mmCIF file of N, CA, C and O in Angstrom:
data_model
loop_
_atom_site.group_PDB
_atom_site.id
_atom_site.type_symbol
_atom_site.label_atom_id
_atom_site.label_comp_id
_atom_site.label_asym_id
_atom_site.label_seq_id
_atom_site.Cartn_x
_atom_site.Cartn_y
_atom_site.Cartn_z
ATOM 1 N N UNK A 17 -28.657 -41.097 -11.101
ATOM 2 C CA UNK A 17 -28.886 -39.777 -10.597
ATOM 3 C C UNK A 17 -27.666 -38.905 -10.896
ATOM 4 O O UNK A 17 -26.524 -39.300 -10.662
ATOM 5 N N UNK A 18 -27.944 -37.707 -11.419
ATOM 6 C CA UNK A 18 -26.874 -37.056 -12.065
ATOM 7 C C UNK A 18 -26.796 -35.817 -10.852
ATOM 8 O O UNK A 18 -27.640 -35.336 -10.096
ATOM 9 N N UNK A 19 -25.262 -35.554 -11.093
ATOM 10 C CA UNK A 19 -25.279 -34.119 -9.813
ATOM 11 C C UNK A 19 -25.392 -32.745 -10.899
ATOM 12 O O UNK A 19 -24.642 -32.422 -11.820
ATOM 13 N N UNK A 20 -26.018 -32.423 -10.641
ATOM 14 C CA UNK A 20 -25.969 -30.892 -11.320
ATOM 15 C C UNK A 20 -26.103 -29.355 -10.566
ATOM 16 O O UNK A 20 -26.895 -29.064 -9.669
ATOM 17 N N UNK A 21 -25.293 -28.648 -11.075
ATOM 18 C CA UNK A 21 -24.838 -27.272 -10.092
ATOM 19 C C UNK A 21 -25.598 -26.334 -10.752
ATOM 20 O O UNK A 21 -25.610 -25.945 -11.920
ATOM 21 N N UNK A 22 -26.301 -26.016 -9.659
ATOM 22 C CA UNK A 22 -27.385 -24.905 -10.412
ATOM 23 C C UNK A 22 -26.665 -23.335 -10.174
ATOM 24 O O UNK A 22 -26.335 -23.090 -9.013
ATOM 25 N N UNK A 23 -26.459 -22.478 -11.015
ATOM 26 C CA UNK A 23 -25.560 -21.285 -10.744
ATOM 27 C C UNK A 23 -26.490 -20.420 -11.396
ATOM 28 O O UNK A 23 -26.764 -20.369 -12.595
ATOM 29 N N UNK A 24 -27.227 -19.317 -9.834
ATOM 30 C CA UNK A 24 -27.355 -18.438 -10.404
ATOM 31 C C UNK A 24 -27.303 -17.472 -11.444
ATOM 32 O O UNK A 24 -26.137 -17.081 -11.479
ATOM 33 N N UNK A 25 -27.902 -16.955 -12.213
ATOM 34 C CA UNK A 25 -27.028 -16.080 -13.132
ATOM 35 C C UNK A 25 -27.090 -14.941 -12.636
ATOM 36 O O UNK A 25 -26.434 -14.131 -13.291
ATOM 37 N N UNK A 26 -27.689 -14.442 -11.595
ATOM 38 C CA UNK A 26 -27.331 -12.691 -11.251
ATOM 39 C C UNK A 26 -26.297 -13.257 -10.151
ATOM 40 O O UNK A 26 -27.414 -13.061 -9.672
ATOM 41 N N UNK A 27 -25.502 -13.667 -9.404
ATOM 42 C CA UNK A 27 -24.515 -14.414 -8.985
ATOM 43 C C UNK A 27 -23.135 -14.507 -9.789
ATOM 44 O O UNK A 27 -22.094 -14.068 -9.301
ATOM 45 N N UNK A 28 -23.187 -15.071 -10.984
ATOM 46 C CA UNK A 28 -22.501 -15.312 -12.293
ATOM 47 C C UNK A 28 -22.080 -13.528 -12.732
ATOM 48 O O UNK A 28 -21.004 -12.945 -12.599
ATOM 49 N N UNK A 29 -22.898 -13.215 -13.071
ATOM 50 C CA UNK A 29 -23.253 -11.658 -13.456
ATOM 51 C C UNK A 29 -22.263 -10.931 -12.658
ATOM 52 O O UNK A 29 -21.243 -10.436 -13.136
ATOM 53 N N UNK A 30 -22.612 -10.886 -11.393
ATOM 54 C CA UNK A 30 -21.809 -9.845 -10.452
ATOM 55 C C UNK A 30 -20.502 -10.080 -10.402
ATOM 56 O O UNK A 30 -19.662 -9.180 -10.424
ATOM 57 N N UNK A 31 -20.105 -11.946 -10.293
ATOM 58 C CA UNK A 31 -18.541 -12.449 -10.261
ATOM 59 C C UNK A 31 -17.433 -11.939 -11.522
ATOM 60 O O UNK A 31 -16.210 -11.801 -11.552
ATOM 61 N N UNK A 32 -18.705 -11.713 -12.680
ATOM 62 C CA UNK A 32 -17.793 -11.614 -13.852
ATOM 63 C C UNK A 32 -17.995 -10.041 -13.894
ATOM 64 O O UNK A 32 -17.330 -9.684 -14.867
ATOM 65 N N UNK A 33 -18.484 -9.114 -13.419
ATOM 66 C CA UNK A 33 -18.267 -7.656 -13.113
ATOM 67 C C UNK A 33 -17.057 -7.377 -11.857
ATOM 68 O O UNK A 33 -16.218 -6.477 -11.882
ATOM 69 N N UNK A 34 -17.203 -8.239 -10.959
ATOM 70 C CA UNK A 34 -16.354 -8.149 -10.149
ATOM 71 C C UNK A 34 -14.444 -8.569 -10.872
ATOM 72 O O UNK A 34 -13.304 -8.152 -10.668
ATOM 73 N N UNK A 35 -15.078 -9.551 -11.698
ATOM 74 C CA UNK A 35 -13.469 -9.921 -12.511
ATOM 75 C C UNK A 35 -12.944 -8.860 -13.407
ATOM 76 O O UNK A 35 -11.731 -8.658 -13.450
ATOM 77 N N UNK A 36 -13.894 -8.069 -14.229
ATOM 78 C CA UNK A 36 -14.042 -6.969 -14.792
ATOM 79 C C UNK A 36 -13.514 -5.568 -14.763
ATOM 80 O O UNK A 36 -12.811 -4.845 -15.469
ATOM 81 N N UNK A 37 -14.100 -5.514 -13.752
ATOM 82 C CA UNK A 37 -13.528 -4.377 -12.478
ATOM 83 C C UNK A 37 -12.273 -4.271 -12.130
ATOM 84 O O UNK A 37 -11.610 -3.234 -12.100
ATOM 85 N N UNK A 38 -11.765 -5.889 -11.730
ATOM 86 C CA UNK A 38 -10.013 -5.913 -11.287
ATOM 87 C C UNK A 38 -9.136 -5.852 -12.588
ATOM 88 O O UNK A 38 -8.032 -5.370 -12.843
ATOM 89 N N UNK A 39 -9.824 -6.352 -13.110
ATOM 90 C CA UNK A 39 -8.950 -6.404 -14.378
ATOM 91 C C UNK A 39 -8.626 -5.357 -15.281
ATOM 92 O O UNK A 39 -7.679 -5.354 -16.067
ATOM 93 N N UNK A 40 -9.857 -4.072 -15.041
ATOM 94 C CA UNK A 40 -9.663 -2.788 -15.996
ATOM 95 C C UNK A 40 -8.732 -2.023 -14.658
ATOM 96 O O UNK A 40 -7.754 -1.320 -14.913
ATOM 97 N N UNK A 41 -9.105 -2.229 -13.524
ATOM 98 C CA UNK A 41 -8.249 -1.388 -12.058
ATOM 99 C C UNK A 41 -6.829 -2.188 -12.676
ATOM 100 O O UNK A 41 -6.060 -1.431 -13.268
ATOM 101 N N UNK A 42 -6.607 -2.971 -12.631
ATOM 102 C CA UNK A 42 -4.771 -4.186 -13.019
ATOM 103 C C UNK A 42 -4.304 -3.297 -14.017
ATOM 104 O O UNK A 42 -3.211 -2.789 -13.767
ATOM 105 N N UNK A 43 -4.974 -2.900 -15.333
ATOM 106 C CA UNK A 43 -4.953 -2.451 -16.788
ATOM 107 C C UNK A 43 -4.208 -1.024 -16.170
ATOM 108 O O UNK A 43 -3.022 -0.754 -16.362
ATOM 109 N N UNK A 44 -5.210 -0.137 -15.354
ATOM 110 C CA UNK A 44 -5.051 1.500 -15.253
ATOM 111 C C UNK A 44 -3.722 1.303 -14.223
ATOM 112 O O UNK A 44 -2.653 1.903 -14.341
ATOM 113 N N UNK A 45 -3.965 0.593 -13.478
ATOM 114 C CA UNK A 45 -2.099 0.524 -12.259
ATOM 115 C C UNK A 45 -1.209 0.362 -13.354
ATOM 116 O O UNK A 45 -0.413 1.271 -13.588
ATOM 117 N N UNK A 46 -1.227 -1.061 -14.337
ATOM 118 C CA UNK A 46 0.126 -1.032 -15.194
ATOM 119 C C UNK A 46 0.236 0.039 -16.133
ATOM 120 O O UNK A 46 1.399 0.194 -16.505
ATOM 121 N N UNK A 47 -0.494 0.741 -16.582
ATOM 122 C CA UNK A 47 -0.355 1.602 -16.954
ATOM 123 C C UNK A 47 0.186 2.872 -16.756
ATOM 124 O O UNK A 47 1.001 3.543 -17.389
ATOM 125 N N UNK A 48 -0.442 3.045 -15.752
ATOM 126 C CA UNK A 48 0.517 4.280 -14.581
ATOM 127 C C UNK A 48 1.930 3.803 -14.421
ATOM 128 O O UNK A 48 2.909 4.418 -14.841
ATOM 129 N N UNK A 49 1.964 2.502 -13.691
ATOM 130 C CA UNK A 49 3.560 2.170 -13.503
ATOM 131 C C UNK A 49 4.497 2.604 -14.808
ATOM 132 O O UNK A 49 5.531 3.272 -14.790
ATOM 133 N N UNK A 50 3.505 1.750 -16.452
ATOM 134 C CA UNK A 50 4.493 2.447 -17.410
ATOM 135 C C UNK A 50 4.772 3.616 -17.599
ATOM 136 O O UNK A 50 5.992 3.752 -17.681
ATOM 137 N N UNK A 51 4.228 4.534 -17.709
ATOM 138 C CA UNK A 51 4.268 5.827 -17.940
ATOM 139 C C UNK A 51 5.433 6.412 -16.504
ATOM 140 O O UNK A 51 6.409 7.121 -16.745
ATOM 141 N N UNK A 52 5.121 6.012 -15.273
ATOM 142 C CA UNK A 52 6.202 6.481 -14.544
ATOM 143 C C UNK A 52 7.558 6.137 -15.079
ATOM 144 O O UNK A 52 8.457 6.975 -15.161
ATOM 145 N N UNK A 53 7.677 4.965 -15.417
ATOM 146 C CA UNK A 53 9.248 4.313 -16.383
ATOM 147 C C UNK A 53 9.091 4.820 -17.384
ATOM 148 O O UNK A 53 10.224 4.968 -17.843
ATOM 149 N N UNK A 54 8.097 5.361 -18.338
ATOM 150 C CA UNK A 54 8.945 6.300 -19.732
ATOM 151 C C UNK A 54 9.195 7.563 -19.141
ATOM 152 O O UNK A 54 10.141 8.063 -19.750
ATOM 153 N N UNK A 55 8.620 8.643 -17.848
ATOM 154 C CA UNK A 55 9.340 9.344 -17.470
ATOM 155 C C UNK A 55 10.482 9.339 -17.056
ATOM 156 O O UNK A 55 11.256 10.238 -17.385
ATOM 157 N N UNK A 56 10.905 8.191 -16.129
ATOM 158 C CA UNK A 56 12.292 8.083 -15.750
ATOM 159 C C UNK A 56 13.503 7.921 -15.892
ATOM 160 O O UNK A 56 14.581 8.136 -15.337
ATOM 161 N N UNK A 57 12.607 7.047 -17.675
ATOM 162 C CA UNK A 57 13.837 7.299 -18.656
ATOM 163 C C UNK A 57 13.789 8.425 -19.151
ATOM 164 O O UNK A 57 14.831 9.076 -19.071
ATOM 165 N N UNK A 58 12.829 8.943 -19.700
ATOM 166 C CA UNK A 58 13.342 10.686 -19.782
ATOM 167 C C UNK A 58 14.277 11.430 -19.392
ATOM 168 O O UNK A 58 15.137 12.081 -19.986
ATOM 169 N N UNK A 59 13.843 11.155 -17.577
ATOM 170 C CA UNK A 59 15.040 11.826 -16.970
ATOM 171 C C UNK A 59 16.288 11.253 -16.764
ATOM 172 O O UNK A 59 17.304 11.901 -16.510
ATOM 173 N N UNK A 60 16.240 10.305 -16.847
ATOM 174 C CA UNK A 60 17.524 9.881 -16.874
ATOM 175 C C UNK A 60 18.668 10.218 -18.840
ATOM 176 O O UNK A 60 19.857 10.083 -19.126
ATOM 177 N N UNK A 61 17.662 10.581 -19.500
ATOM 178 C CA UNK A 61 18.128 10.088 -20.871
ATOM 179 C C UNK A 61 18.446 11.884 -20.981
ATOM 180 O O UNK A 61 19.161 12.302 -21.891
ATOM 181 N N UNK A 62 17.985 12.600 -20.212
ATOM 182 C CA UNK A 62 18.247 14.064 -19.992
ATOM 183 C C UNK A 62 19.517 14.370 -18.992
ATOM 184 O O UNK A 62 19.890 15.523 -18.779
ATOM 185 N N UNK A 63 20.029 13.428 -18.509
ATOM 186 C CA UNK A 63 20.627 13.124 -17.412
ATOM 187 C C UNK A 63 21.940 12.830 -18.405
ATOM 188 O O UNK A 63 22.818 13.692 -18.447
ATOM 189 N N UNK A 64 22.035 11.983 -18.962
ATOM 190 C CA UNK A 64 22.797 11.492 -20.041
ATOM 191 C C UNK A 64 23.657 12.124 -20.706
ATOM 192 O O UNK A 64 24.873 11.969 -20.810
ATOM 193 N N UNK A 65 22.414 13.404 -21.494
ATOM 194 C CA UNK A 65 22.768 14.422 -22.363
ATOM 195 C C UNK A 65 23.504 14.988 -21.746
ATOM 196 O O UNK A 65 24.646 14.985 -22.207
ATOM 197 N N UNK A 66 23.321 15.639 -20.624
ATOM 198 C CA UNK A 66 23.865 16.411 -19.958
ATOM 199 C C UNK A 66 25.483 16.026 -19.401
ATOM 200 O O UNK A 66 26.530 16.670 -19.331
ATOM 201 N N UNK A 67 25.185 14.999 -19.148
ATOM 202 C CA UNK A 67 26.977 14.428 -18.842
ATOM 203 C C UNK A 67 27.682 14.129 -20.293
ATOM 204 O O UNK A 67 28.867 13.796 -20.274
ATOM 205 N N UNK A 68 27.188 14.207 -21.204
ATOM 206 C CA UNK A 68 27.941 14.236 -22.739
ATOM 207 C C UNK A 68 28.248 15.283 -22.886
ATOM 208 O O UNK A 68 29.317 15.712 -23.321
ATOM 209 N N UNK A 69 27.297 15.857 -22.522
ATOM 210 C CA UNK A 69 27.792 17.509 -23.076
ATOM 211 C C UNK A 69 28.863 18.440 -22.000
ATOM 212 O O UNK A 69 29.380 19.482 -22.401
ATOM 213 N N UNK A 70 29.083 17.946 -20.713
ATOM 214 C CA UNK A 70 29.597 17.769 -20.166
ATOM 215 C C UNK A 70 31.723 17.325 -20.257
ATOM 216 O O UNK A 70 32.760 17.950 -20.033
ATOM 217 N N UNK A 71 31.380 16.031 -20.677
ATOM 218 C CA UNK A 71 32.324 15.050 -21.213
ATOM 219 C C UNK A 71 32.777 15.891 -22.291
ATOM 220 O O UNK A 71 34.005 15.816 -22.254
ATOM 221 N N UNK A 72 32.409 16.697 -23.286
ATOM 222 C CA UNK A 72 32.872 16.484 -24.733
ATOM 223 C C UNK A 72 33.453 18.172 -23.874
ATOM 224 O O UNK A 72 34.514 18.656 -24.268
ATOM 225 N N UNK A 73 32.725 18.829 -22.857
ATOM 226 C CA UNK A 73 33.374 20.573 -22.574
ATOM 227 C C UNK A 73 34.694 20.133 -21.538
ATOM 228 O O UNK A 73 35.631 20.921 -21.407
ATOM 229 N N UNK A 74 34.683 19.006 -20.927
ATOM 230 C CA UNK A 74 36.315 18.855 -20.048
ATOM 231 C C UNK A 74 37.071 18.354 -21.370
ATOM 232 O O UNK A 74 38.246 18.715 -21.428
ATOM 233 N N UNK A 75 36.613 17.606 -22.409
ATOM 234 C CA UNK A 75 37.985 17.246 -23.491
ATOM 235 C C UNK A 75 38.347 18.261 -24.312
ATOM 236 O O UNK A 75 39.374 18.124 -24.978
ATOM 237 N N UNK A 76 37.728 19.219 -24.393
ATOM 238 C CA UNK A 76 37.941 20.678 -24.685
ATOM 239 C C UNK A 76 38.977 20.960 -24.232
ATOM 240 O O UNK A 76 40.056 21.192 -24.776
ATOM 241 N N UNK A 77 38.533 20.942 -22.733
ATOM 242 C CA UNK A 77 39.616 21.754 -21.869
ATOM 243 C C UNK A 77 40.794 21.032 -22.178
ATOM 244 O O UNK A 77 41.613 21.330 -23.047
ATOM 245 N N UNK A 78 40.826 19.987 -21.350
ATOM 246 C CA UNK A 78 42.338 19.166 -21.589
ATOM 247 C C UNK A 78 42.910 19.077 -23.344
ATOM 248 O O UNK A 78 44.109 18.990 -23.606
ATOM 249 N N UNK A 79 42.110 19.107 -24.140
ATOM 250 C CA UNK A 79 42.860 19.603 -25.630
ATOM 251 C C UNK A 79 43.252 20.802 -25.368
ATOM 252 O O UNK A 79 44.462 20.756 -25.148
ATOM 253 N N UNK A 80 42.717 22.214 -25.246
ATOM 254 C CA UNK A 80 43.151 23.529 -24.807
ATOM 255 C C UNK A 80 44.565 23.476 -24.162
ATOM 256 O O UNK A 80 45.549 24.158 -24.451
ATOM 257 N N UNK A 81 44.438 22.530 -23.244
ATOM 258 C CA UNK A 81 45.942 22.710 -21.762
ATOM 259 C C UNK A 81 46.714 21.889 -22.515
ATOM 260 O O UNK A 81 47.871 22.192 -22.806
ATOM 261 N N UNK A 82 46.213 20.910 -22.852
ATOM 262 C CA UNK A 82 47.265 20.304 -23.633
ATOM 263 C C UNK A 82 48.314 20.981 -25.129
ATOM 264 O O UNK A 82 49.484 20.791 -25.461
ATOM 265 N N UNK A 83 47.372 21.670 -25.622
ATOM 266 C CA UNK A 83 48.374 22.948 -26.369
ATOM 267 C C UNK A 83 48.989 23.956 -25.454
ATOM 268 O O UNK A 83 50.146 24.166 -25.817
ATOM 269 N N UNK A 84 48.738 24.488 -24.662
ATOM 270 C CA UNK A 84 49.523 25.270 -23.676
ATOM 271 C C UNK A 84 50.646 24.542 -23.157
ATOM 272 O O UNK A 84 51.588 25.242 -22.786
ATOM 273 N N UNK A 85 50.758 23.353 -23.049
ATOM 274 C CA UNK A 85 52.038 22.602 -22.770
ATOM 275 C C UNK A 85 53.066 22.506 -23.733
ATOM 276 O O UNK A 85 54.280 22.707 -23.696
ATOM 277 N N UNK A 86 52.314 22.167 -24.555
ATOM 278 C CA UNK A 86 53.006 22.196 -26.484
ATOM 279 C C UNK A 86 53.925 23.394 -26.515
ATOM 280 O O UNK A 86 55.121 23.430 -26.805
ATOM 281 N N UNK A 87 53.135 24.336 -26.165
ATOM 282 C CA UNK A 87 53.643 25.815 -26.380
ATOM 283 C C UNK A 87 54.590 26.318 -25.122
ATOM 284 O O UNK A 87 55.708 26.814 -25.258
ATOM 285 N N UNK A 88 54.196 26.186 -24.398
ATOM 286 C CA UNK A 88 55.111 26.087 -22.838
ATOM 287 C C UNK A 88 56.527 25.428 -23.237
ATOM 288 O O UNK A 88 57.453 26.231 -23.122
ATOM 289 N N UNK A 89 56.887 24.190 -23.666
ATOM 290 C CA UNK A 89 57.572 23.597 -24.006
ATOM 291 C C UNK A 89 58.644 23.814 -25.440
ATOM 292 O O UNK A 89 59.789 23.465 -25.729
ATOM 293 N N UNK A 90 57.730 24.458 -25.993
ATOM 294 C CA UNK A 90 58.493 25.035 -27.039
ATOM 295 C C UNK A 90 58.987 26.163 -27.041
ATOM 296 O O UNK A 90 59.812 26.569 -27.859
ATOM 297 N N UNK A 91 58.557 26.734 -26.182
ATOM 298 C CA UNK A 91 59.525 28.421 -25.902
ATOM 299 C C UNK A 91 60.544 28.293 -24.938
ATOM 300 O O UNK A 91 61.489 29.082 -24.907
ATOM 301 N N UNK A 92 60.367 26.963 -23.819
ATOM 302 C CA UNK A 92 61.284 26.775 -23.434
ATOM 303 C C UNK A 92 62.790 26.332 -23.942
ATOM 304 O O UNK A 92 63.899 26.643 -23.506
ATOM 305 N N UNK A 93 62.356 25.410 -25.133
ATOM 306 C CA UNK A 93 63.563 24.709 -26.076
ATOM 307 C C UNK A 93 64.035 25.774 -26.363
ATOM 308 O O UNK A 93 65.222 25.975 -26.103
ATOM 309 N N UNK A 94 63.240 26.789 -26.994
ATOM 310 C CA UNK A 94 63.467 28.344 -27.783
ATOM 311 C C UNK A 94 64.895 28.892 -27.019
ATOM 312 O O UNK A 94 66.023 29.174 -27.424
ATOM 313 N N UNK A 95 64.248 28.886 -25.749
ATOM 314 C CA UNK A 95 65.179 30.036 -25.024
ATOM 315 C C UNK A 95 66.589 29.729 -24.498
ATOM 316 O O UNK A 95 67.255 30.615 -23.961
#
């Protein structure tokens, strides 16, 4: 005597719509999550720019002051 499992198929049907379902809902969440992380690197990578551009206008300055010392110093020897 053999055991055999009799499985609906509109049963079958609904389980594998139901797997279906989570799995395209799993798909559209990771998806969203990515897209929130390529924005955030955005902003952060805008964030970035901004402190370079930043960085490169204070070494300006301190090159600038730093010739004013040059020159400060040399009119002093001068005098």
């Amino acid at each position: 005597m053999q055991n055999r499992i009799m499985i609906d198929p509109s049963v079958a049907l609904m389980e594998l719509t139901i797997d279906a379902n989570y799995s395209r809902d799993r798909r559209l969440y990771l998806a969203n999550e990515l897209h929130q992380a390529q924005l955030k690197i955005q902003e952060i990578t805008v964030d970035l720019t901004s402190a370079q551009e930043e960085i490169a206008r204070l070494n300006q300055v301190v090159t600038d002051l730093q010739g004013v010392e040059t020159s400060t110093i040399d009119t002093l020897e001068i005098e």
